[in-house]
Amino acid sequence: MTERNVISVCVNNGIGVLGRVTGLFSRRGYNIISLNVAETENLGISRMTIVAEGDEGVMEQLVKQLRKLYDVSEVKVLRDAVCREHIIMKVGNGPASRQPVIEIANLFRAKVVNVAESRLMLELTGEPEKIDSFIGLLQPYGVKELVRTGISALERD
Amino acid sequence: MRNLTGADIICECLIEQGVDTVFGYPGGAVLNIYDSLYNYSDKIHHVLTAHEQGASHAADGYARSTGKTGVVIATSGPGATNLVTGIATAYMDSVPMVAITGNVACSLLGLDSFQEVDITGITMPITKHNFIVKDVNKLADTLREAFYIAGSGRKGPVLVDVPKDITAQKAEFVNKPLKPYTVNVTMHQDDCIAKAAELIKSAERPFLYTGGGIYGDDGAKTLKAFAELIDAPVSSSLMGQGSFDETDSRYMGMLGMHGTKTAAEAIKNCDLFIAVGTRFSDRVIGNPKTFAPDAKVLHIDIDPAEINKNIKVYHQVIGDSTDVMKKLIKIIPQQSHTDWIGRIKAWEKQYECRQKGTEELTLTPQHLIETLDKLTNGEALIATEVGQSQMWAAQYYAYKHPHQLITSGGLGTMGYGLGAAIGAKCGNPDKTVVNVAGDGSFHMNLNELVTLSKHNIPVVELVINNNVLGMVRQWQRLFYGKRFSQTTLDRPTDYMKLGEAFGIKSFVIDSEDKCEEILREALEVSKTAPVLIEARIDKDINVLPMVPAGKSITEPILEIEIDD
């Protein structure tokens, strides 16, 4: 059955490494839903959190093919993990929308990070589902622009 | 400790890795490297080809036939891109190769400079790994790592791109001991081996199938002992030809699109399919749903990613094939499957087929290759091009040693064989090396004939000339209503004159009765000089048996009617 999986990949922090990983996905026809990459506690190593779609066979192949890459030191499909995503968005269609938007933001413990004449800029960190419903609730007030980081995740001990 | 230029460091590293032969072509960005090769010419023999592609195939053929890592050197830009087909060919067939390319100086990188190309970007999907070296202090270790990657685990090509200024800059150089090759994957556990042994012990109709993952005398001996112990019939992929002595009565012939009917019947009826050192290519399995319908599949391979990729397996053992077989031999008692072997023998008798020419005395490829086999005692290294000629070379020559057949199995590279034969001969000067070509493939890279004559590399270039692009024509006949679009070549090439122009003695074989005599004479000449042979055959001889792409491997076509 096709489902979304969160994969954590440790790679050498070097030029072209991202290209090697994404190149593998594209040439083997694996679909990336989101990809997030940054340095770790070890400056030589970056961690990628990739959300990919595929059935059991595809996931098995994907993990094995990733492990064959020279720059990849660790690949894990996360089962029990803390998954978080960060979003920044501009919402509002005039001064009248300000109050209800702030109300929703407070309910989600989102922060108002900028105030303009007709819009607010909000930021929120949470599980992807929470981010989805946050966006959904704000739709009626005019979502002008938004950026999501994609999931970053760590397995629980 | 010595203070050396990058170019000298490259030469020193090659010597450290045991490299004594390299193939290549000079150019602007590798001027320093070639200047250094000039100094090292007593230790490193450089073979200049006519084209970088030929050099890449030569490094590949050298590697396959010697078991060592092949080395090719090319300049930046077009020099580097001309290697691409050769690198991809090596990648698909897991051939250890290190390609060293020059590039423009670091300060010119990324500025679309003259003869600049992003060769690490281009070769990313066709190398095990690649490097660009922007610090001369890292050059030696990078080259060492390149050789290590190429030769360890599942082997493959590695490219090292070196900007021109790096080859001129100096760094301290100290020789280091070689890093031993490792399998580099989580190895099989004992219980995993035990389970494999149980499967083999409980099988009644085992089928042993081998591929290119069997190397050298040790691999061949172990495989033979294993086959005898478990009393199984044996078949090989194209890449595995010779891993099991094909003159042995256990051998059923090749498996796959142009495999034997006996192997196909055995696949249909076996209850355990044991695949050793092979990757289940689509050209072997046909339709995966009907592959070995009554069998459990036991897969032994070094690359975990091959398990369950194309065929769902019942059990797997990850590791070096020969190593795993040795462990199995220790714990499996002698098996006996007399009835099963008897059935195989009966199929062999029932399905024996001889190729027929359209007229009497017409030369058939079967007769030609079998005569070649006879005259070379089945001991020649056979390189091939791709297409019908390749299949005939695979079907009718009885290989006795792993990688005795040097052929582009995965990528199917027309134009591969002549370069590969050059490499094979350079690595095996005492062996007869024949490139079996078709007239189509021959015309792709025939420029390398000049490499044969210039360096006096005594290769036999055997062109089977049917004046058509035979394999494509065969598909057009079967599946495209005999619309022979662009496959009727009928080229006016005069092979005798062509050979003469390159300074190569040439022969023509145009009938079956003269075949042995002329072939014998040509082989005699080839002891000291290269030869070119044109063997003329009918344009409508097909490669049989044949399983149409995606169809069941168990039901090959055995005859194609020619009524036009």
XYZ file of C-alpha atoms in Angstrom:
721
model
C 0.000 0.000 0.000
C 1.319 3.429 -0.891
C 1.931 5.550 2.156
C 4.024 8.477 3.296
C 7.209 7.656 5.125
C 9.627 9.877 6.976
C 13.236 8.979 6.254
C 16.176 10.363 8.164
C 19.429 10.416 6.189
C 22.857 11.431 7.490
C 25.167 12.664 4.744
C 28.610 14.202 4.425
C 28.333 17.960 4.497
C 29.820 18.744 1.098
C 29.208 20.280 -2.292
C 26.910 18.309 -4.560
C 25.689 15.869 -1.911
C 22.107 17.126 -2.103
C 22.268 16.610 -5.871
C 23.408 13.011 -5.424
C 20.478 12.240 -3.132
C 17.792 14.004 -5.153
C 19.303 12.619 -8.370
C 18.803 9.118 -7.015
C 15.150 9.881 -6.272
C 14.464 11.311 -9.715
C 16.241 8.669 -11.789
C 14.649 5.792 -9.924
C 11.246 7.464 -9.982
C 10.749 7.902 -6.236
C 8.509 10.778 -5.253
C 9.709 13.349 -2.700
C 6.906 15.062 -0.766
C 9.250 17.233 1.272
C 12.944 17.498 1.978
C 14.712 19.329 4.727
C 18.450 19.538 5.214
C 20.847 21.318 7.569
C 24.002 20.823 9.596
C 24.036 18.711 12.742
C 25.977 18.713 16.022
C 28.818 17.322 13.911
C 29.816 19.991 11.377
C 30.970 17.364 8.869
C 27.538 15.730 8.783
C 24.197 17.064 7.617
C 20.865 15.462 8.354
C 18.181 15.241 5.710
C 14.609 14.528 6.623
C 12.803 13.276 3.552
C 9.118 12.522 3.285
C 8.593 10.058 0.459
C 5.686 8.119 -0.899
C 5.721 4.477 -1.853
C 4.629 0.950 -1.018
C 6.734 -1.446 1.015
C 8.760 -2.595 -2.013
C 9.553 0.951 -3.106
C 10.607 1.942 0.405
C 12.868 -1.113 0.714
C 14.573 -0.218 -2.583
C 14.799 3.457 -1.736
C 16.546 2.801 1.585
C 18.953 0.268 0.047
C 19.809 2.547 -2.872
C 20.406 5.488 -0.510
C 22.762 3.324 1.556
C 24.850 2.678 -1.551
C 25.675 6.369 -1.960
C 29.221 7.089 -0.856
C 28.265 10.281 0.978
C 25.434 8.663 2.936
C 26.397 7.343 6.365
C 23.015 6.452 7.858
C 19.474 5.841 6.583
C 16.488 5.242 8.849
C 12.787 5.016 8.127
C 11.314 6.688 11.195
C 8.464 4.866 12.929
C 8.319 6.431 16.385
C 9.605 9.951 15.997
C 9.011 13.546 16.916
C 8.068 15.274 13.663
C 7.897 19.037 13.438
C 7.366 21.579 10.741
C 7.736 25.332 10.752
C 5.563 27.758 8.783
C 5.656 31.494 8.111
C 2.608 33.026 6.454
C 0.984 36.338 5.562
C -2.755 36.418 6.352
C -5.467 39.041 6.244
C -7.701 40.987 3.898
C -8.029 44.329 5.632
C -8.033 45.717 9.195
C -11.299 43.933 10.046
C -9.670 40.547 9.654
C -6.931 41.314 12.169
C -8.829 40.344 15.319
C -10.171 36.949 14.185
C -6.740 36.058 12.763
C -5.053 36.860 16.084
C -7.671 34.742 17.846
C -6.891 31.724 15.725
C -3.160 32.363 16.083
C -3.534 32.376 19.877
C -5.480 29.113 19.826
C -2.569 27.488 17.978
C 0.074 29.321 20.013
C 1.354 30.873 16.824
C 3.352 34.092 17.007
C 2.620 37.343 15.245
C 5.984 38.384 13.832
C 5.013 41.360 11.683
C 2.051 43.698 11.426
C 1.197 45.564 8.237
C -1.814 47.693 7.377
C -3.980 44.954 5.962
C -2.123 41.784 6.915
C -0.279 39.959 9.685
C 2.715 37.750 9.400
C 2.490 34.639 11.577
C 4.856 31.850 12.472
C 4.076 28.457 13.916
C 5.940 25.254 14.711
C 4.087 21.968 15.088
C 3.186 18.620 13.710
C 2.335 18.727 10.009
C -1.345 17.939 10.666
C -1.571 20.902 13.035
C 0.002 23.160 10.405
C -2.532 21.885 7.844
C -5.512 22.703 10.044
C -3.997 26.083 10.965
C -3.796 27.009 7.296
C -7.310 25.657 6.731
C -8.817 27.786 9.467
C -7.094 30.911 8.176
C -8.130 30.442 4.536
C -11.327 32.539 4.884
C -9.212 35.541 5.974
C -7.031 35.523 2.906
C -3.759 33.599 2.912
C -1.516 35.794 0.820
C 1.827 33.953 0.907
C 3.262 31.116 2.943
C 6.419 29.086 3.329
C 6.731 25.659 5.014
C 10.016 24.044 5.916
C 8.914 20.478 5.398
C 9.245 18.001 8.212
C 12.318 17.651 10.354
C 12.253 14.706 12.692
C 14.213 12.716 15.259
C 13.485 9.214 16.448
C 12.485 8.810 20.099
C 14.919 6.934 22.349
C 58.503 12.596 1.908
C 58.780 14.265 -1.457
C 57.466 17.545 -2.737
C 55.745 16.692 -6.039
C 53.457 18.336 -8.556
C 49.846 17.164 -8.757
C 50.648 15.466 -12.069
C 53.534 13.530 -10.501
C 51.319 12.639 -7.544
C 48.810 11.125 -9.990
C 51.555 8.964 -11.528
C 52.903 7.971 -8.103
C 49.414 6.994 -6.950
C 48.883 4.887 -10.083
C 52.136 3.038 -9.385
C 51.175 2.651 -5.723
C 47.932 1.001 -6.853
C 49.827 -1.449 -9.047
C 48.780 0.185 -12.311
C 51.204 -0.435 -15.175
C 48.918 0.246 -18.147
C 46.624 3.211 -18.769
C 44.517 4.172 -21.766
C 43.880 7.718 -22.801
C 44.116 10.727 -25.018
C 45.998 13.990 -24.333
C 44.614 17.512 -24.386
C 44.987 21.007 -22.937
C 43.768 20.364 -19.408
C 45.878 17.221 -18.999
C 49.103 18.652 -20.450
C 50.786 18.476 -17.033
C 49.652 14.894 -16.508
C 51.001 13.868 -19.916
C 54.232 15.725 -19.220
C 54.591 13.662 -16.077
C 53.654 10.425 -17.916
C 56.594 11.213 -20.193
C 58.881 10.890 -17.159
C 57.136 7.800 -15.845
C 56.957 6.026 -19.217
C 59.197 3.189 -17.988
C 56.714 2.359 -15.232
C 53.370 3.288 -16.757
C 52.596 2.124 -20.276
C 50.180 4.554 -21.922
C 48.085 3.272 -24.829
C 46.933 6.078 -27.094
C 43.608 5.324 -28.768
C 41.975 7.089 -31.695
C 39.121 8.423 -29.583
C 38.457 8.761 -25.839
C 35.493 6.391 -26.115
C 37.828 3.683 -27.372
C 40.132 4.359 -24.419
C 37.265 4.027 -21.944
C 36.200 0.671 -23.431
C 39.842 -0.442 -23.440
C 40.171 0.322 -19.713
C 36.945 -1.646 -19.208
C 38.113 -4.629 -21.279
C 41.437 -4.560 -19.465
C 39.656 -4.629 -16.112
C 37.251 -7.444 -17.027
C 39.980 -9.639 -18.432
C 42.589 -9.097 -15.699
C 40.452 -8.524 -12.615
C 42.459 -5.345 -11.964
C 41.051 -1.823 -11.990
C 41.197 -0.230 -15.451
C 42.436 3.340 -15.798
C 41.520 5.886 -18.464
C 42.733 9.473 -18.789
C 41.044 12.203 -20.827
C 41.127 15.943 -21.099
C 38.377 18.365 -20.058
C 35.194 19.140 -21.996
C 34.742 16.876 -25.025
C 37.520 14.569 -23.830
C 35.560 13.963 -20.659
C 32.143 13.657 -22.329
C 33.571 11.126 -24.786
C 34.153 8.853 -21.792
C 30.509 8.899 -20.774
C 29.348 5.863 -22.795
C 32.346 3.880 -21.600
C 31.752 4.788 -17.965
C 28.040 3.957 -18.229
C 28.918 0.617 -19.838
C 31.277 -0.199 -16.959
C 28.721 0.928 -14.395
C 25.967 -1.314 -15.729
C 28.274 -4.345 -15.715
C 29.971 -3.563 -12.351
C 33.442 -3.156 -13.852
C 36.150 -1.545 -11.676
C 37.477 1.514 -13.467
C 39.053 4.816 -12.494
C 38.595 7.647 -14.984
C 40.879 10.636 -14.515
C 39.767 13.775 -16.319
C 41.427 17.134 -16.537
C 39.390 20.267 -16.079
C 39.996 23.992 -16.507
C 41.882 25.745 -13.698
C 39.920 26.301 -10.476
C 39.680 30.057 -11.162
C 37.914 29.317 -14.481
C 35.469 26.711 -13.138
C 31.826 27.684 -13.468
C 32.503 30.455 -15.992
C 31.719 28.450 -19.151
C 35.417 28.509 -19.943
C 36.910 26.915 -23.051
C 36.569 23.115 -22.908
C 34.904 23.283 -19.517
C 32.223 20.778 -18.645
C 30.739 19.704 -15.311
C 31.808 16.090 -15.721
C 31.164 15.154 -12.099
C 27.591 16.390 -12.574
C 27.239 14.542 -15.858
C 28.592 11.234 -14.542
C 26.845 11.273 -11.176
C 24.251 8.644 -12.121
C 26.745 6.391 -13.947
C 29.564 6.183 -11.420
C 29.751 4.517 -8.026
C 31.066 7.870 -6.908
C 33.009 10.772 -8.350
C 35.268 13.520 -7.077
C 36.556 16.903 -8.147
C 39.853 17.736 -6.472
C 40.316 21.433 -5.706
C 43.178 21.090 -3.228
C 46.434 19.457 -4.285
C 46.978 18.258 -0.705
C 43.888 16.072 -1.035
C 44.782 14.659 -4.463
C 46.645 11.524 -3.359
C 44.088 10.405 -0.799
C 41.253 11.092 -3.208
C 42.852 8.885 -5.859
C 43.435 6.152 -3.267
C 39.803 6.361 -2.215
C 38.733 6.225 -5.884
C 40.594 2.928 -6.380
C 39.191 1.598 -3.136
C 35.604 2.404 -4.117
C 36.038 1.017 -7.647
C 37.353 -2.330 -6.456
C 35.400 -2.986 -3.278
C 32.008 -4.624 -2.767
C 30.047 -4.507 -5.998
C 32.685 -3.053 -8.277
C 32.176 -0.093 -10.569
C 33.624 3.032 -12.171
C 34.805 6.094 -10.239
C 35.721 9.397 -11.860
C 38.267 11.874 -10.493
C 38.185 15.321 -12.072
C 41.394 17.332 -11.602
C 41.553 21.027 -12.585
C 44.685 21.959 -14.507
C 46.217 24.199 -11.825
C 46.014 21.356 -9.298
C 48.179 19.207 -11.569
C 50.831 21.977 -11.539
C 50.751 22.818 -7.818
C 53.036 20.977 -5.428
C 52.338 18.975 -2.303
C 54.124 16.582 0.003
C 53.751 12.989 -1.097
C 54.271 9.893 1.016
C 53.475 6.372 -0.172
C 50.799 4.599 1.824
C 49.944 0.904 2.091
C 46.925 -0.225 0.051
C 43.596 -0.283 1.855
C 42.245 -3.822 1.505
C 38.959 -4.172 -0.368
C 35.952 -4.968 1.759
C 32.416 -6.068 1.044
C 31.250 -2.955 2.878
C 27.749 -4.202 3.693
C 26.260 -5.905 6.687
C 27.408 -9.453 6.102
C 25.233 -12.522 6.252
C 24.784 -14.273 9.582
C 25.364 -17.958 10.191
C 21.647 -18.669 10.651
C 21.086 -17.070 7.267
C 23.545 -19.536 5.705
C 21.928 -22.384 7.641
C 18.503 -21.504 6.276
C 19.907 -21.436 2.743
C 21.424 -24.873 3.334
C 18.067 -26.209 4.573
C 16.353 -24.904 1.445
C 18.906 -26.615 -0.766
C 18.668 -29.877 1.182
C 14.897 -29.999 0.905
C 14.841 -29.146 -2.824
C 14.046 -31.891 -5.299
C 14.532 -29.965 -8.523
C 17.155 -27.248 -7.906
C 18.256 -24.845 -10.661
C 21.625 -23.148 -10.222
C 21.911 -19.835 -12.030
C 25.070 -17.735 -12.076
C 26.093 -14.286 -13.241
C 29.018 -11.914 -13.519
C 29.655 -12.017 -9.773
C 31.846 -15.118 -10.104
C 35.512 -14.169 -10.544
C 38.700 -16.029 -11.370
C 39.765 -19.630 -10.929
C 38.730 -19.680 -7.295
C 35.193 -18.571 -8.168
C 34.901 -21.079 -11.012
C 36.242 -23.991 -8.927
C 33.968 -23.178 -6.015
C 30.955 -22.932 -8.302
C 31.749 -26.283 -9.899
C 32.148 -27.953 -6.494
C 28.909 -26.361 -5.323
C 26.970 -27.507 -8.404
C 28.248 -31.059 -8.020
C 27.503 -31.144 -4.316
C 23.903 -30.014 -4.692
C 23.538 -32.001 -7.951
C 21.869 -29.174 -9.861
C 21.843 -28.273 -13.535
C 23.491 -24.912 -14.246
C 22.658 -21.958 -16.441
C 24.274 -18.528 -16.688
C 23.302 -15.025 -17.621
C 25.133 -13.358 -20.499
C 27.515 -11.815 -17.949
C 28.027 -15.150 -16.266
C 29.086 -17.045 -19.393
C 32.105 -19.165 -18.523
C 31.680 -18.889 -14.765
C 30.630 -22.519 -15.127
C 32.565 -24.553 -17.720
C 30.151 -24.726 -20.644
C 31.579 -28.015 -21.867
C 30.429 -29.630 -18.601
C 27.360 -31.853 -19.035
C 25.578 -30.019 -16.204
C 25.492 -26.834 -18.233
C 22.137 -26.083 -19.898
C 23.158 -23.022 -21.883
C 22.349 -19.379 -21.357
C 19.161 -18.203 -19.667
C 17.053 -15.304 -20.861
C 15.754 -13.640 -23.995
C 18.068 -15.733 -26.178
C 18.647 -18.575 -23.764
C 18.141 -22.232 -24.528
C 14.797 -24.004 -24.522
C 16.256 -26.503 -22.036
C 16.975 -23.745 -19.532
C 13.455 -22.409 -20.111
C 11.891 -25.836 -19.442
C 14.019 -26.212 -16.338
C 12.855 -22.805 -15.055
C 9.264 -23.896 -15.556
C 9.756 -27.125 -13.603
C 12.314 -26.355 -10.888
C 11.314 -26.104 -7.220
C 14.323 -24.090 -6.034
C 15.962 -21.383 -8.109
C 19.390 -20.516 -6.729
C 20.792 -17.283 -8.167
C 24.459 -16.617 -7.410
C 26.224 -13.339 -8.165
C 23.578 -12.031 -10.519
C 20.946 -9.327 -10.598
C 17.817 -10.589 -12.405
C 17.957 -8.299 -15.429
C 14.716 -7.850 -17.373
C 16.483 -9.572 -20.293
C 16.665 -12.681 -18.118
C 13.354 -12.751 -16.279
C 11.005 -11.712 -19.078
C 7.666 -11.394 -17.323
C 8.392 -11.469 -13.555
C 4.932 -12.919 -12.843
C 5.622 -16.121 -14.754
C 9.283 -16.490 -13.823
C 10.056 -19.833 -12.105
C 6.371 -20.306 -11.231
C 6.793 -23.321 -8.936
C 10.083 -22.370 -7.336
C 11.299 -20.678 -4.226
C 14.032 -18.195 -5.119
C 17.275 -18.176 -3.122
C 19.396 -15.150 -3.998
C 23.089 -14.894 -3.133
C 24.643 -11.533 -4.010
C 26.982 -8.861 -2.723
C 24.595 -5.956 -3.313
C 21.651 -5.852 -0.876
C 19.802 -3.495 -3.230
C 19.468 -6.288 -5.804
C 17.442 -8.404 -3.376
C 13.714 -8.072 -4.119
C 14.377 -5.428 -6.787
C 13.135 -7.264 -9.863
C 12.173 -10.645 -8.397
C 10.681 -11.225 -4.969
C 12.929 -13.751 -3.245
C 12.138 -16.394 -0.637
C 15.513 -16.140 1.075
C 18.722 -14.200 0.536
C 22.343 -14.330 1.596
C 24.303 -11.105 1.250
C 28.003 -11.477 0.626
C 30.706 -12.360 -1.827
C 29.248 -15.201 -3.914
C 32.317 -17.417 -3.785
C 32.680 -16.920 -0.048
C 29.023 -17.811 0.555
C 29.233 -20.948 -1.630
C 32.320 -22.079 0.283
C 30.413 -21.776 3.549
C 27.452 -23.685 2.115
C 29.701 -26.450 0.790
C 30.950 -27.062 4.334
C 27.517 -27.746 5.787
C 25.563 -29.411 2.955
C 25.905 -33.183 2.495
C 26.077 -34.638 -1.032
C 22.691 -34.332 -2.766
C 21.374 -36.488 -5.569
C 18.677 -35.593 -8.109
C 19.038 -38.301 -10.728
C 15.462 -38.061 -12.059
C 15.641 -34.291 -12.398
C 18.991 -34.364 -14.201
C 17.551 -37.087 -16.431
C 14.656 -34.838 -17.423
C 17.111 -32.023 -18.264
C 19.076 -34.394 -20.495
C 15.878 -35.408 -22.282
C 14.991 -31.771 -22.993
C 18.479 -31.132 -24.280
C 18.022 -33.908 -26.809
C 14.501 -32.863 -27.739
C 15.278 -29.192 -28.283
C 18.669 -29.336 -29.951
C 18.572 -26.969 -32.897
C 21.053 -26.231 -35.640
C 21.135 -22.950 -37.488
C 20.262 -23.194 -41.141
C 21.521 -21.006 -43.948
C 19.097 -20.131 -46.700
C 21.155 -21.955 -49.292
C 23.494 -24.858 -49.097
C 27.094 -23.963 -48.220
C 26.023 -20.546 -46.984
C 28.095 -19.581 -43.994
C 26.097 -19.627 -40.759
C 27.178 -17.718 -37.657
C 26.842 -20.930 -35.684
C 29.362 -22.692 -37.902
C 31.652 -19.665 -37.820
C 31.708 -19.305 -34.026
C 31.950 -23.049 -33.441
C 34.921 -23.177 -35.822
C 36.499 -20.288 -33.932
C 35.929 -22.213 -30.699
C 37.559 -25.308 -32.178
C 40.596 -23.480 -33.578
C 41.222 -21.586 -30.332
C 40.558 -24.620 -28.102
C 37.797 -22.630 -26.444
C 40.458 -20.592 -24.669
C 40.376 -17.247 -26.497
C 39.168 -14.088 -24.850
C 36.086 -13.109 -26.827
C 35.029 -9.468 -26.872
C 31.792 -8.582 -28.610
C 29.855 -5.709 -30.017
C 26.085 -5.672 -29.469
C 23.203 -7.285 -31.294
C 22.924 -10.544 -33.211
C 26.694 -11.039 -33.437
C 26.922 -10.690 -29.660
C 24.264 -13.331 -29.099
C 25.872 -15.751 -31.540
C 29.232 -15.272 -29.822
C 27.514 -16.007 -26.502
C 25.548 -19.016 -27.748
C 28.048 -20.923 -29.858
C 31.396 -20.450 -28.151
C 31.804 -22.735 -25.138
C 33.353 -20.543 -22.445
C 35.363 -22.173 -19.705
C 36.453 -19.273 -17.518
C 34.648 -16.424 -15.770
C 34.701 -13.196 -17.793
C 36.249 -14.917 -20.771
C 33.378 -13.329 -22.684
C 33.865 -9.565 -22.590
C 30.554 -8.058 -23.554
C 28.370 -5.069 -22.780
C 25.502 -6.906 -21.116
C 23.743 -4.176 -19.175
C 24.063 -1.087 -21.321
C 24.234 -2.920 -24.651
C 26.844 -0.598 -26.116
C 27.376 -0.931 -29.869
C 30.965 0.079 -30.559
C 32.190 -1.423 -27.287
C 33.988 -4.505 -28.523
C 37.007 -3.243 -30.439
C 38.139 -0.962 -27.623
C 37.463 -3.714 -25.080
C 39.515 -6.173 -27.146
C 42.416 -3.700 -27.184
C 42.275 -3.518 -23.391
C 41.961 -7.292 -23.050
C 44.967 -7.905 -25.285
C 47.084 -5.333 -23.440
C 46.261 -7.116 -20.195
C 46.697 -10.623 -21.636
C 49.422 -10.502 -24.286
C 49.726 -14.306 -24.304
C 46.085 -15.009 -25.044
C 44.249 -14.962 -28.351
C 41.788 -12.065 -28.277
C 38.943 -11.916 -30.784
C 36.335 -9.204 -31.147
C 33.157 -10.636 -32.645
C 31.453 -7.718 -34.359
C 28.507 -7.131 -36.619
C 28.842 -4.769 -39.555
C 26.601 -2.243 -37.794
C 28.650 -2.071 -34.579
C 31.917 -2.240 -36.505
C 31.176 1.010 -38.289
C 30.592 2.831 -35.001
C 34.159 2.717 -33.701
C 36.254 1.219 -36.489
C 38.687 4.102 -36.011
C 40.311 1.985 -33.294
C 41.708 -0.303 -36.011
C 44.480 2.243 -36.216
C 45.216 1.667 -32.524
C 45.706 -2.024 -33.329
C 48.143 -1.358 -36.135
C 49.964 1.623 -34.608
C 50.784 -0.235 -31.371
C 50.776 -3.659 -33.061
C 48.155 -5.073 -30.743
C 47.423 -8.481 -32.312
C 43.648 -8.601 -31.933
C 41.424 -10.547 -34.329
C 38.608 -8.288 -35.507
C 35.961 -10.681 -36.808
C 33.144 -8.816 -38.533
C 30.060 -10.900 -39.232
C 28.654 -8.986 -42.150
C 24.983 -9.487 -42.961
C 24.601 -5.980 -44.391
C 21.736 -5.232 -42.021
C 21.249 -4.060 -38.484
C 20.283 -7.610 -37.740
C 18.795 -7.546 -34.264
C 16.632 -4.510 -34.931
C 15.620 -6.043 -38.262
C 14.652 -9.230 -36.426
C 12.316 -7.222 -34.157
C 10.956 -5.332 -37.162
C 10.215 -8.660 -38.838
C 8.401 -10.013 -35.790
C 6.678 -6.973 -34.331
C 6.660 -4.198 -36.949
C 5.173 -5.916 -39.973
C 8.516 -6.368 -41.766
C 8.854 -2.608 -42.213
C 12.651 -2.562 -42.225
C 13.033 1.091 -41.346
C 16.696 2.231 -41.551
C 18.098 -1.224 -40.845
C 19.119 -2.256 -44.358
C 22.694 -1.015 -44.310
C 24.159 -2.400 -47.564
C 27.214 -0.216 -47.098
C 29.806 -0.159 -49.847
C 32.699 -0.663 -47.405
C 35.475 -2.760 -48.912
C 36.853 -4.517 -45.839
C 40.017 -5.669 -47.615
C 40.892 -2.146 -48.684
C 39.883 -0.730 -45.320
C 42.165 -3.133 -43.505
C 44.943 -2.327 -45.938
C 44.452 1.404 -45.381
C 45.007 0.892 -41.665
C 47.934 -1.440 -42.311
C 46.054 -4.536 -41.174
C 46.050 -7.866 -43.017
C 42.503 -8.714 -43.981
C 40.547 -11.823 -44.925
C 37.140 -12.646 -46.349
C 35.132 -15.736 -45.497
C 32.111 -16.181 -47.724
C 31.285 -19.863 -47.593
C 31.083 -22.619 -45.053
C 33.593 -24.889 -46.757
C 36.371 -22.280 -46.682
C 35.614 -21.075 -43.188
C 38.035 -23.249 -41.232
C 40.945 -22.798 -43.609
C 40.753 -19.014 -43.733
C 40.053 -18.659 -40.038
C 43.063 -20.840 -39.271
C 45.302 -18.733 -41.478
C 44.029 -15.510 -39.931
C 44.581 -16.833 -36.418
C 48.118 -17.785 -37.408
C 48.827 -14.241 -38.616
C 47.259 -12.853 -35.435
C 50.015 -14.383 -33.358
C 52.178 -11.430 -34.305
C 49.894 -8.839 -35.910
C 46.273 -7.699 -35.851
C 43.904 -9.086 -38.488
C 40.545 -8.068 -39.876
C 38.130 -10.733 -41.088
C 34.902 -10.117 -42.942
C 32.612 -13.133 -42.642
C 29.709 -12.771 -45.044
C 26.397 -14.265 -43.996
C 22.819 -14.107 -45.138
C 20.832 -11.101 -43.957
C 17.920 -13.123 -42.626
C 19.531 -15.411 -40.118
C 17.808 -14.778 -36.811
C 18.896 -15.209 -33.233
C 16.930 -18.073 -31.760
C 15.454 -19.046 -29.395
C 13.867 -15.713 -28.596
C 11.533 -14.526 -25.865
C 9.755 -11.314 -26.860
C 10.305 -8.512 -24.295
C 8.031 -8.851 -21.277
C 6.774 -12.294 -22.280
C 7.145 -15.458 -20.249
C 10.730 -16.719 -20.199
C 9.392 -20.271 -20.306
C 7.904 -19.964 -23.801
C 10.596 -18.918 -26.273
C 9.994 -18.677 -30.007
C 11.994 -21.473 -31.649
C 11.477 -20.652 -35.298
C 10.872 -17.546 -37.390
C 9.476 -17.999 -40.841
C 11.173 -16.073 -43.631
C 8.742 -15.806 -46.536
C 9.794 -12.637 -48.280
